[in-house]
PDB file of C-alpha atoms in Angstrom:
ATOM      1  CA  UNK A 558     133.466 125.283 202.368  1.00  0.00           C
ATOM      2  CA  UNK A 559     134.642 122.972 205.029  1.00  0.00           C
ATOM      3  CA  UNK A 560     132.439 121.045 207.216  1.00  0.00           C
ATOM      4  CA  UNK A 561     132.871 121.599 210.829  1.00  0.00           C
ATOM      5  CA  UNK A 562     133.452 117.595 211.216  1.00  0.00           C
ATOM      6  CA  UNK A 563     136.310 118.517 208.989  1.00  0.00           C
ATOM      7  CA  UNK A 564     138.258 121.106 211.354  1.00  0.00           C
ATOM      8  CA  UNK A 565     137.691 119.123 214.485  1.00  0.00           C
ATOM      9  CA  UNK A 566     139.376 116.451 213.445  1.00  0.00           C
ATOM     10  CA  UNK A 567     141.743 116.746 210.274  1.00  0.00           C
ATOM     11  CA  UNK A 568     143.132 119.869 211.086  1.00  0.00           C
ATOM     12  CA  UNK A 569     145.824 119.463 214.157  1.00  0.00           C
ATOM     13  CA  UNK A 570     145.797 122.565 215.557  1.00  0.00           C
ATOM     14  CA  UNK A 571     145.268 123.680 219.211  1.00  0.00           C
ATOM     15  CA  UNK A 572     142.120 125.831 219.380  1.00  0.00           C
ATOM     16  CA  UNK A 573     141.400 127.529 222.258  1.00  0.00           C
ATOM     17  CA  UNK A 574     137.987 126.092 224.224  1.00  0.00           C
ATOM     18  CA  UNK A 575     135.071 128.613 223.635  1.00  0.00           C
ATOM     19  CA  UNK A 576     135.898 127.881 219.661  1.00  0.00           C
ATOM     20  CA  UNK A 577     136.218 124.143 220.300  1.00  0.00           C
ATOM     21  CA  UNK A 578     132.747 124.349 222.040  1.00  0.00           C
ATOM     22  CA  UNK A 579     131.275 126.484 218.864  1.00  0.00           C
ATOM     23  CA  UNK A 580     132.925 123.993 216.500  1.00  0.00           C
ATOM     24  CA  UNK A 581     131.141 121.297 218.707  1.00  0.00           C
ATOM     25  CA  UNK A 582     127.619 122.972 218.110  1.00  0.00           C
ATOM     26  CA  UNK A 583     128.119 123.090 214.524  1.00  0.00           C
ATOM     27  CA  UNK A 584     129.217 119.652 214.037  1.00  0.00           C
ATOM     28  CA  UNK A 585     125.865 118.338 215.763  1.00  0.00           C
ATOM     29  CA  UNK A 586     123.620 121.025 214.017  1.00  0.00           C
ATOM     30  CA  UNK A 587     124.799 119.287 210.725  1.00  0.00           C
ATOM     31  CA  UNK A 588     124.387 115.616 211.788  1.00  0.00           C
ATOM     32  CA  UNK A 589     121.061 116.554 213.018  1.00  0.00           C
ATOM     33  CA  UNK A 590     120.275 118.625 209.625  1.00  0.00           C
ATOM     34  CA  UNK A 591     121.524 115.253 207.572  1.00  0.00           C
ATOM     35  CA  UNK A 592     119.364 112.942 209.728  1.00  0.00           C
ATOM     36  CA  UNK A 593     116.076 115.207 209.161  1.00  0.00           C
ATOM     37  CA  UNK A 594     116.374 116.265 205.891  1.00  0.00           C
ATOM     38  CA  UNK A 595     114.035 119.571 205.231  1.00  0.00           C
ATOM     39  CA  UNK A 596     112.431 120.207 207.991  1.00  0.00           C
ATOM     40  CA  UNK A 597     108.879 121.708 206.831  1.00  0.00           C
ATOM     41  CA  UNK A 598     107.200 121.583 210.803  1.00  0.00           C
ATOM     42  CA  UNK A 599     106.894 125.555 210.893  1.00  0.00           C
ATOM     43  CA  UNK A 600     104.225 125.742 207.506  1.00  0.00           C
ATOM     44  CA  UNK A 601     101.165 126.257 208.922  1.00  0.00           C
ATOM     45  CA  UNK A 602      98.290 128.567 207.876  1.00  0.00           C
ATOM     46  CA  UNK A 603      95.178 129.350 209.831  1.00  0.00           C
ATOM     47  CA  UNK A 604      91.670 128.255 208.464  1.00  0.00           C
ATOM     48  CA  UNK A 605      88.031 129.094 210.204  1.00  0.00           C
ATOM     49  CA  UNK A 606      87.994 130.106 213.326  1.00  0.00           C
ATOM     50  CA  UNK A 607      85.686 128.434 216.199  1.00  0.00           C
ATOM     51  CA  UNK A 608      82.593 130.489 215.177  1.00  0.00           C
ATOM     52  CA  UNK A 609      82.692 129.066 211.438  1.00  0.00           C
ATOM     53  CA  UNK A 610      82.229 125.881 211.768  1.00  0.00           C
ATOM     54  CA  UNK A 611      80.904 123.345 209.323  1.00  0.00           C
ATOM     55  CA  UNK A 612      78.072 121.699 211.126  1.00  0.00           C
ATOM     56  CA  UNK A 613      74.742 119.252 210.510  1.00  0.00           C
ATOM     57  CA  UNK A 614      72.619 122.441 210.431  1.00  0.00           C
ATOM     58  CA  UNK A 615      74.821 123.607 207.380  1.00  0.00           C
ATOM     59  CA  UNK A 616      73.735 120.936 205.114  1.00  0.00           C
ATOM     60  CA  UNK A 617      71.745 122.682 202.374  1.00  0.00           C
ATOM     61  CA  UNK A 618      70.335 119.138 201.422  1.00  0.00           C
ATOM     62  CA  UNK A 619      70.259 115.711 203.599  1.00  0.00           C
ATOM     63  CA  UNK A 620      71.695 113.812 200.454  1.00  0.00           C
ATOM     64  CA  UNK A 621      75.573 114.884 198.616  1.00  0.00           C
ATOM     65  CA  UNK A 622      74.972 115.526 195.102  1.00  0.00           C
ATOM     66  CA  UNK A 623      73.026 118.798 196.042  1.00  0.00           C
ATOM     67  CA  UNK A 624      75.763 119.601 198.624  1.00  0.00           C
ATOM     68  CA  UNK A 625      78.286 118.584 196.302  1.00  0.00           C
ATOM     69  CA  UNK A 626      76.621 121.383 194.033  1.00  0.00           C
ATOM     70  CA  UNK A 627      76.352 123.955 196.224  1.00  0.00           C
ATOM     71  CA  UNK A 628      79.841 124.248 197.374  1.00  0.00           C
ATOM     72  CA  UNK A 629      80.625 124.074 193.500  1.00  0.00           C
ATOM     73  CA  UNK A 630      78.808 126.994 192.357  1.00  0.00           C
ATOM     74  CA  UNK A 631      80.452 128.748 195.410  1.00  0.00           C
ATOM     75  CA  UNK A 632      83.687 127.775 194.336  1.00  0.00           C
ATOM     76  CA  UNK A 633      82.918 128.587 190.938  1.00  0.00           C
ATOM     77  CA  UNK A 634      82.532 131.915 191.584  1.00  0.00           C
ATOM     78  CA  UNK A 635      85.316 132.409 193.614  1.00  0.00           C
ATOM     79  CA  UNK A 636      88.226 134.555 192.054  1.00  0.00           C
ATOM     80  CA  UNK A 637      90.840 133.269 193.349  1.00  0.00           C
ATOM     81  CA  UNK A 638      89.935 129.447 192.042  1.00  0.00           C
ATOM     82  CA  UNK A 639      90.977 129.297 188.740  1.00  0.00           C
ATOM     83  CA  UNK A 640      89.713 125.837 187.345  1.00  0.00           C
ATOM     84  CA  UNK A 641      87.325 124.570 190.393  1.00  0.00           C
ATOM     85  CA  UNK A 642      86.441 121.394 188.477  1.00  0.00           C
ATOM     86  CA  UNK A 643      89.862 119.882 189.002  1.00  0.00           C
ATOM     87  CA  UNK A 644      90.113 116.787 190.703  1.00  0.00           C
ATOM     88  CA  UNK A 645      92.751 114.819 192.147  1.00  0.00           C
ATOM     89  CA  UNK A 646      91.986 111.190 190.232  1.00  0.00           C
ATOM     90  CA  UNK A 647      93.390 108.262 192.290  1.00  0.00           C
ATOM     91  CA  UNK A 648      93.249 104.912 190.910  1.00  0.00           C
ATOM     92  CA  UNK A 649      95.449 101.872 191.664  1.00  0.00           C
ATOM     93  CA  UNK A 650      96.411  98.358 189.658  1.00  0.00           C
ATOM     94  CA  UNK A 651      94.925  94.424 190.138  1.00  0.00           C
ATOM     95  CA  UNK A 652      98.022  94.563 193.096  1.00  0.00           C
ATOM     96  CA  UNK A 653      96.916  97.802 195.054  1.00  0.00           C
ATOM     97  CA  UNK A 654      99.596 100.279 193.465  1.00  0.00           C
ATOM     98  CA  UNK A 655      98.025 103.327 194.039  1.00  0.00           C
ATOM     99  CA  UNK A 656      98.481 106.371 191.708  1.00  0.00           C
ATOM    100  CA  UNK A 657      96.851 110.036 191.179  1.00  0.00           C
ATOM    101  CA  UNK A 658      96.822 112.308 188.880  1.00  0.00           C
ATOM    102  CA  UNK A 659      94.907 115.801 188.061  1.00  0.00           C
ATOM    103  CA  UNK A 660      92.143 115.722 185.592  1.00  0.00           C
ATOM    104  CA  UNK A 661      88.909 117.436 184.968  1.00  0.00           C
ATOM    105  CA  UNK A 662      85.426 116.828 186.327  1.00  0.00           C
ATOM    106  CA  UNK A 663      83.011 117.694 182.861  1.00  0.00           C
ATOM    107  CA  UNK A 664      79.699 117.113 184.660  1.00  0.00           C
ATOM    108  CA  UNK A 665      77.751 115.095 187.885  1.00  0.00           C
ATOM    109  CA  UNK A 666      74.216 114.600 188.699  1.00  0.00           C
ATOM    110  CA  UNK A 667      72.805 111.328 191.056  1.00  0.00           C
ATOM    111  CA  UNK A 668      74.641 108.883 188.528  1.00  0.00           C
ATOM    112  CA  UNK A 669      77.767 109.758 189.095  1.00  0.00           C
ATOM    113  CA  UNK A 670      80.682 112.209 188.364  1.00  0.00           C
ATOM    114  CA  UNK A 671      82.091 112.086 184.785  1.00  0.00           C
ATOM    115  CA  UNK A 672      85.393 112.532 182.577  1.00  0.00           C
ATOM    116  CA  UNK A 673      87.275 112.043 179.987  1.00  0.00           C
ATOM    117  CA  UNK A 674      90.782 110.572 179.596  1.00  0.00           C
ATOM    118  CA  UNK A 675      92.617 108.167 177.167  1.00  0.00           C
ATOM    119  CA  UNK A 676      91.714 104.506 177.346  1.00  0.00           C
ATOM    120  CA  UNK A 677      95.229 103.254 177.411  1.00  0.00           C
ATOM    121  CA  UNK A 678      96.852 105.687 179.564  1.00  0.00           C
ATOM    122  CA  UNK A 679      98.225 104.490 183.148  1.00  0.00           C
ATOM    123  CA  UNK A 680      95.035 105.865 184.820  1.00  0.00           C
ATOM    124  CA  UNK A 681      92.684 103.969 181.995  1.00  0.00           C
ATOM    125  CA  UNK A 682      94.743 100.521 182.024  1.00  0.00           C
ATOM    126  CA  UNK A 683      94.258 100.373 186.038  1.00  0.00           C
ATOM    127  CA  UNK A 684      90.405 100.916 185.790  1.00  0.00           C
ATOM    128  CA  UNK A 685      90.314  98.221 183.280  1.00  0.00           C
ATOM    129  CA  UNK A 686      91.843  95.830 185.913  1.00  0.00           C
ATOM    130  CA  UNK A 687      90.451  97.600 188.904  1.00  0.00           C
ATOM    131  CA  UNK A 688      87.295  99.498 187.995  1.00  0.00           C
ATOM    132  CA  UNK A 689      87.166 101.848 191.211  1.00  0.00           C
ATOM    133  CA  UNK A 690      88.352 104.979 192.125  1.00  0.00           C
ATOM    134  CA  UNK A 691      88.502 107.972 194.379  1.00  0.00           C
ATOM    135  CA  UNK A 692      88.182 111.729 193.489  1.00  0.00           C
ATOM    136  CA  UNK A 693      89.312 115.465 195.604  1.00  0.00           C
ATOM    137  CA  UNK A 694      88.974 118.692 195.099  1.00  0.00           C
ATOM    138  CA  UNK A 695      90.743 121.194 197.174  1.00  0.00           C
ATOM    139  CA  UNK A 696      89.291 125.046 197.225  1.00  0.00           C
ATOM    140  CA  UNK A 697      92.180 126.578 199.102  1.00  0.00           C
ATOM    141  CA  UNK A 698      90.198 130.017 199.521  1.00  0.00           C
ATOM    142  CA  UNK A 699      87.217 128.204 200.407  1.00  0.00           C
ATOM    143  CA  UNK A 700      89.155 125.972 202.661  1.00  0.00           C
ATOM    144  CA  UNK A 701      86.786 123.180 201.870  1.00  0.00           C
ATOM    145  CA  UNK A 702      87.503 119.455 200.296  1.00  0.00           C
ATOM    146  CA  UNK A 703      84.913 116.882 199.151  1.00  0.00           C
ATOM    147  CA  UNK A 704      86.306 113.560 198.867  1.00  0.00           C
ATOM    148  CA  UNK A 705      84.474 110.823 196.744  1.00  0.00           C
ATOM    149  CA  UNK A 706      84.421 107.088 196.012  1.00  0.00           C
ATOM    150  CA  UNK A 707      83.314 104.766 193.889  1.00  0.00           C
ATOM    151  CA  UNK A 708      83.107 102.180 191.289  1.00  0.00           C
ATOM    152  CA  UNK A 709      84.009 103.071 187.734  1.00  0.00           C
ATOM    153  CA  UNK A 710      82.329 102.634 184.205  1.00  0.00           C
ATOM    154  CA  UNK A 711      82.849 104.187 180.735  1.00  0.00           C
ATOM    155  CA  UNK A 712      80.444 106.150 179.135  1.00  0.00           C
ATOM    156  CA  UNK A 713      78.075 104.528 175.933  1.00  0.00           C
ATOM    157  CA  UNK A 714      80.289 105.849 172.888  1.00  0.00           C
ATOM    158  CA  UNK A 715      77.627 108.127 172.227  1.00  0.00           C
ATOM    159  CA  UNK A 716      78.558 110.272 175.047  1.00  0.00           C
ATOM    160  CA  UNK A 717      81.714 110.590 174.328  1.00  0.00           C
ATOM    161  CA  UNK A 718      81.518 110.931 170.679  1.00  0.00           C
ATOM    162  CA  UNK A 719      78.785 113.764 171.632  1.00  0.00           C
ATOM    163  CA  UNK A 720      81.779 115.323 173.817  1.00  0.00           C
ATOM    164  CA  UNK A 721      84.692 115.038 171.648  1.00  0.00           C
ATOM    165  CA  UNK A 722      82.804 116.859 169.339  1.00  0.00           C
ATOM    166  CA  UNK A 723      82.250 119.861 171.416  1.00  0.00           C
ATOM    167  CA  UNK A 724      85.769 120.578 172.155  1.00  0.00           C
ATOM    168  CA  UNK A 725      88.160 122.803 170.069  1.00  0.00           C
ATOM    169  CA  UNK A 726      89.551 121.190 167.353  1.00  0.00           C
ATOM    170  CA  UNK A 727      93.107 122.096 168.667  1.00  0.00           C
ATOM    171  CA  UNK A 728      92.056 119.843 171.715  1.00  0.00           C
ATOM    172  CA  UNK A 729      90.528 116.859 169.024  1.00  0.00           C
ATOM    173  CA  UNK A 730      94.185 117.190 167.215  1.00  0.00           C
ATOM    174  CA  UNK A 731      95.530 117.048 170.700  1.00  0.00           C
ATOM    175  CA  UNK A 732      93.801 113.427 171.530  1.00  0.00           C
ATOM    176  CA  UNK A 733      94.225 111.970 167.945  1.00  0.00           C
ATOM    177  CA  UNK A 734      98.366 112.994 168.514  1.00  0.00           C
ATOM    178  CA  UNK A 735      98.808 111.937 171.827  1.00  0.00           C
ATOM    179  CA  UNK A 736      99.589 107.963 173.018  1.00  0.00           C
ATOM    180  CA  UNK A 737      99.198 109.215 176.937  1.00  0.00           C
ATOM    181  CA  UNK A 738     101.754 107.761 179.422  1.00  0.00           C
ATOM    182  CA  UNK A 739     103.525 106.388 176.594  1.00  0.00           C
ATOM    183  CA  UNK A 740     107.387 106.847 176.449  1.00  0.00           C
ATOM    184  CA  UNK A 741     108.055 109.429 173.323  1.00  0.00           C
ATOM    185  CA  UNK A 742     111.981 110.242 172.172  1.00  0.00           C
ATOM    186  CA  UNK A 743     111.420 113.610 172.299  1.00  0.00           C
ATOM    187  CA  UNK A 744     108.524 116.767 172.023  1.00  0.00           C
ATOM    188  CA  UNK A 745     109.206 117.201 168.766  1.00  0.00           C
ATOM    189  CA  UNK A 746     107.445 113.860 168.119  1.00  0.00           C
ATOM    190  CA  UNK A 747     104.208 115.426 169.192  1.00  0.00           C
ATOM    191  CA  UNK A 748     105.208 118.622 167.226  1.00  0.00           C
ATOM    192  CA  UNK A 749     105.616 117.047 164.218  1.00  0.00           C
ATOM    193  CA  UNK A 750     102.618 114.642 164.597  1.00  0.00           C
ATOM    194  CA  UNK A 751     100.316 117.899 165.470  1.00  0.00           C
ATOM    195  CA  UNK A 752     101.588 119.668 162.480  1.00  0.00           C
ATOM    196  CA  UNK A 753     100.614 116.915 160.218  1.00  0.00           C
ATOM    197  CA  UNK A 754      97.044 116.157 161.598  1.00  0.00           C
ATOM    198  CA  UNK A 755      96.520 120.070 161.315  1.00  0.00           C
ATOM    199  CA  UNK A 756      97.078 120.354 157.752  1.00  0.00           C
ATOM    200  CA  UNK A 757      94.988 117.123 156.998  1.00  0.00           C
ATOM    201  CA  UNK A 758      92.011 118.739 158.866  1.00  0.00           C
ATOM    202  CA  UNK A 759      92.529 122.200 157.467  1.00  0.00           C
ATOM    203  CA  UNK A 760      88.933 122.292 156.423  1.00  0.00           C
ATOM    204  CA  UNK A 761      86.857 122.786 159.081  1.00  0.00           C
ATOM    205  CA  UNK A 762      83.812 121.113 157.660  1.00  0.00           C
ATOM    206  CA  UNK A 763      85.789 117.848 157.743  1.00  0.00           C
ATOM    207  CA  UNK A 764      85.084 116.228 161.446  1.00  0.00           C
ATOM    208  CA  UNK A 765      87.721 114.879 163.387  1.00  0.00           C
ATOM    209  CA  UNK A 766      86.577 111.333 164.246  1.00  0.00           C
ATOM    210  CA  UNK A 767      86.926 110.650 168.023  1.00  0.00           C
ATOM    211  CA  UNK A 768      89.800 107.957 168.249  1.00  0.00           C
ATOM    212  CA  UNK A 769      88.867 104.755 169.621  1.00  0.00           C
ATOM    213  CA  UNK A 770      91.389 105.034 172.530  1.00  0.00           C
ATOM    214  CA  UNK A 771      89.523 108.039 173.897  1.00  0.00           C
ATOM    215  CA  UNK A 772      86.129 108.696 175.975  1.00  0.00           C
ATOM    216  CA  UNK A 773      84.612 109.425 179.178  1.00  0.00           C
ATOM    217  CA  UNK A 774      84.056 107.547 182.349  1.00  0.00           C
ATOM    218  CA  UNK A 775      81.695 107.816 184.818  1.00  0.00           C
ATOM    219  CA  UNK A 776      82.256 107.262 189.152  1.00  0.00           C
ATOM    220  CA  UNK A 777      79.252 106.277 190.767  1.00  0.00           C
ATOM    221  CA  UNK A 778      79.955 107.225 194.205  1.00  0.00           C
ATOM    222  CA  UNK A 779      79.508 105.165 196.982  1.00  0.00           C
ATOM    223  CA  UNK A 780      80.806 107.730 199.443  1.00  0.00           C
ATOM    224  CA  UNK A 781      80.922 111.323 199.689  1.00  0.00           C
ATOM    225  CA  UNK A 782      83.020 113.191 202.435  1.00  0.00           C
ATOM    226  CA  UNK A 783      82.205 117.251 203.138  1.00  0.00           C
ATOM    227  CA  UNK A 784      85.878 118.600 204.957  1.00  0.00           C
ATOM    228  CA  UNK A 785      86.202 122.340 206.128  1.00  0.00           C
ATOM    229  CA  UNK A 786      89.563 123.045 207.886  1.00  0.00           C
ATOM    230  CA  UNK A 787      89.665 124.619 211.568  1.00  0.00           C
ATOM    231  CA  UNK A 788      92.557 126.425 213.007  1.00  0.00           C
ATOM    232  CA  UNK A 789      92.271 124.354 216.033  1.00  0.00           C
ATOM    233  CA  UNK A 790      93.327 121.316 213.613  1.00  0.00           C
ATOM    234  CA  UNK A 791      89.648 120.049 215.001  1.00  0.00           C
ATOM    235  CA  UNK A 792      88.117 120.319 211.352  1.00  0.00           C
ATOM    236  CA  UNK A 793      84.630 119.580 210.340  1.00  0.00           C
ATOM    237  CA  UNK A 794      84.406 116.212 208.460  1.00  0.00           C
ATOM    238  CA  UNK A 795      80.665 115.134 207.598  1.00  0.00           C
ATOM    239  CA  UNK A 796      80.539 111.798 205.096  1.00  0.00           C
ATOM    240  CA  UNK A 797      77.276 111.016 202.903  1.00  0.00           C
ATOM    241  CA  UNK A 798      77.418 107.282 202.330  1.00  0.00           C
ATOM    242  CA  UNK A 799      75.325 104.105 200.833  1.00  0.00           C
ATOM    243  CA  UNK A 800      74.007 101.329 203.419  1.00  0.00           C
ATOM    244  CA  UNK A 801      74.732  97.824 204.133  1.00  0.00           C
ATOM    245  CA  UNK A 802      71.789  95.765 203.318  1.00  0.00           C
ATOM    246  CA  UNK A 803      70.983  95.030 206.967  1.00  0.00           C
ATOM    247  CA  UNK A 804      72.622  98.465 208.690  1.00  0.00           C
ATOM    248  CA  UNK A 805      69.464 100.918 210.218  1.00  0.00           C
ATOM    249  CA  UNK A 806      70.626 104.851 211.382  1.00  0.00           C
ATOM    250  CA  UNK A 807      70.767 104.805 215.033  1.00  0.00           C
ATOM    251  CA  UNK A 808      69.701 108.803 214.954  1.00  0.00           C
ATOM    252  CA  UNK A 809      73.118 109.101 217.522  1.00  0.00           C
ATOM    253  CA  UNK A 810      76.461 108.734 215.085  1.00  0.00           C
ATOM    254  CA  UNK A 811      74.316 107.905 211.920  1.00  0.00           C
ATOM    255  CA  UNK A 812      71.262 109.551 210.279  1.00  0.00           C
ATOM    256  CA  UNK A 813      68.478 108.974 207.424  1.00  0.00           C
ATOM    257  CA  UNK A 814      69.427 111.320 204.583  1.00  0.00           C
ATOM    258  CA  UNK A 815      67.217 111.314 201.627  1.00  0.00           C
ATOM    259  CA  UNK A 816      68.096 109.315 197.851  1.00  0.00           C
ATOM    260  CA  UNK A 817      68.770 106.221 200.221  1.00  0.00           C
ATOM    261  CA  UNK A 818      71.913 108.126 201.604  1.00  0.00           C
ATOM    262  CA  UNK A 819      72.642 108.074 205.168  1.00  0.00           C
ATOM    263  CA  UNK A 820      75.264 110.709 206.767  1.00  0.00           C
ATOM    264  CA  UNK A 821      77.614 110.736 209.738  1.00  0.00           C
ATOM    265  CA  UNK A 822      80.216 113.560 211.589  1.00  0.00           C
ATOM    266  CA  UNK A 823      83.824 111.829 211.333  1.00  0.00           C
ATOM    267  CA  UNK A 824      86.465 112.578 213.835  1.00  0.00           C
ATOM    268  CA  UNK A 825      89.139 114.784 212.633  1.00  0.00           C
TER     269      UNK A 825
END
């Protein structure tokens, strides 16, 4: 098809003025398309309304690992929400490159959140260099986020050993074939790689040892942040955090929680 740009001024030909004006208004409608790309300002959904808010009285506990928990079990039991323990993993390098990736959280208390993940993968070699990390989950249905950060440690090899262990063997073969983030000529690699591994652990008495290059980590979070989206755009954002040595709650923009946590509302 040609371009209006085209017609105006290749083809010599007298055109009468209500089509030169049309012609005109094309032209411009596809310089301004070109300049802005995909314009994506009209996607917007509505959340709570005003009388749903998320507010200080809503706290089922004055420290975040019980919150944390009960917006869990909520989401667990939410239909719609098919895997409610994934969580958007962000790491970055020893130079601040920042990456993320989906993985899944396998269990929390007060010392931390934990997973599992291969040692030398992207995600693994950055938390070697740069042991911290943040984690999200997003409940759409719920319309709730918790953001959390932290430092980073693995887990004693017992713990992972105890969880390798209690995953399908399809998933063991899966970890034993699989050099994560690694560049591979093709699937049929891993195809051929699972295949073999299969048929050597055919007998299911035989355990599949857990390879060195795999195991669990654990973030100890330092800060935990409670979001609810409001159709206003004015969403509820309350953030659980650890003290300074010296800092006191003023009882005005931040209070005494309990565990040695102290909490504050954040400005949307």
């Amino acid at each position: 098809m040609l371009s209006s740009r085209y017609l105006i001024f290749h083809l010599k030909i007298s055109l009468p003025h209500p089509l030169k004006s049309l012609l005109g208004k094309a032209m411009a409608t596809e310089t301004s398309n070109k300049s802005q790309g995909i314009d994506l300002g009209g996607m917007r959904k509505p959340y709570n309304e005003k009388h749903n808010t998320f507010t200080e009285d809503s706290l089922v506990a004055k420290e975040p690992i019980k919150q944390f928990q009960s917006w869990f079990d909520v989401a667990c039991q939410t239909p719609n929400i098919l895997e409610a323990n994934a969580m958007c993993l962000s790491t970055a390098s020893n130079t601040g490159k920042p990456s993320a990736r989906y993985v899944l959280l396998k269990g929390f208390d007060k010392e931390g959140f934990r997973f599992f993940t291969n040692y030398s993968s992207r995600k693994g070699i950055e938390l070697e260099e740069n042991p911290f990390a943040a984690l999200t989950f997003y409940w759409e249905p719920l319309l709730k986020s918790v953001r959390i950060e932290g430092a980073v440690k693995k887990l004693p090899a017992e713990a992972s050993d105890e969880y390798f262990q209690s995953r399908p063997r399809s998933s063991q073969i899966g970890a034993l074939v699989s050099s994560q983030s690694q560049a591979i000529s093709s699937r049929q690699v891993l195809v051929d790689d699972e295949e073999k591994l299969t048929k050597e652990y055919a007998d299911e008495k035989i355990p599949i040892p857990r390879p060195d290059k795999w195991g669990g980590y654990v973030v100890i979070p330092e800060v935990i942040e409670f979001w609810q989206g409001q159709s206003t755009r004015i969403h509820d954002r309350i953030r659980f955090r650890r003290p300074s040595s010296s800092e006191e709650p003023d009882g005005v923009l931040t209070h005494q929680g309990d565990e040695g946590w102290i909490y504050e509302r954040l400005a949307p």
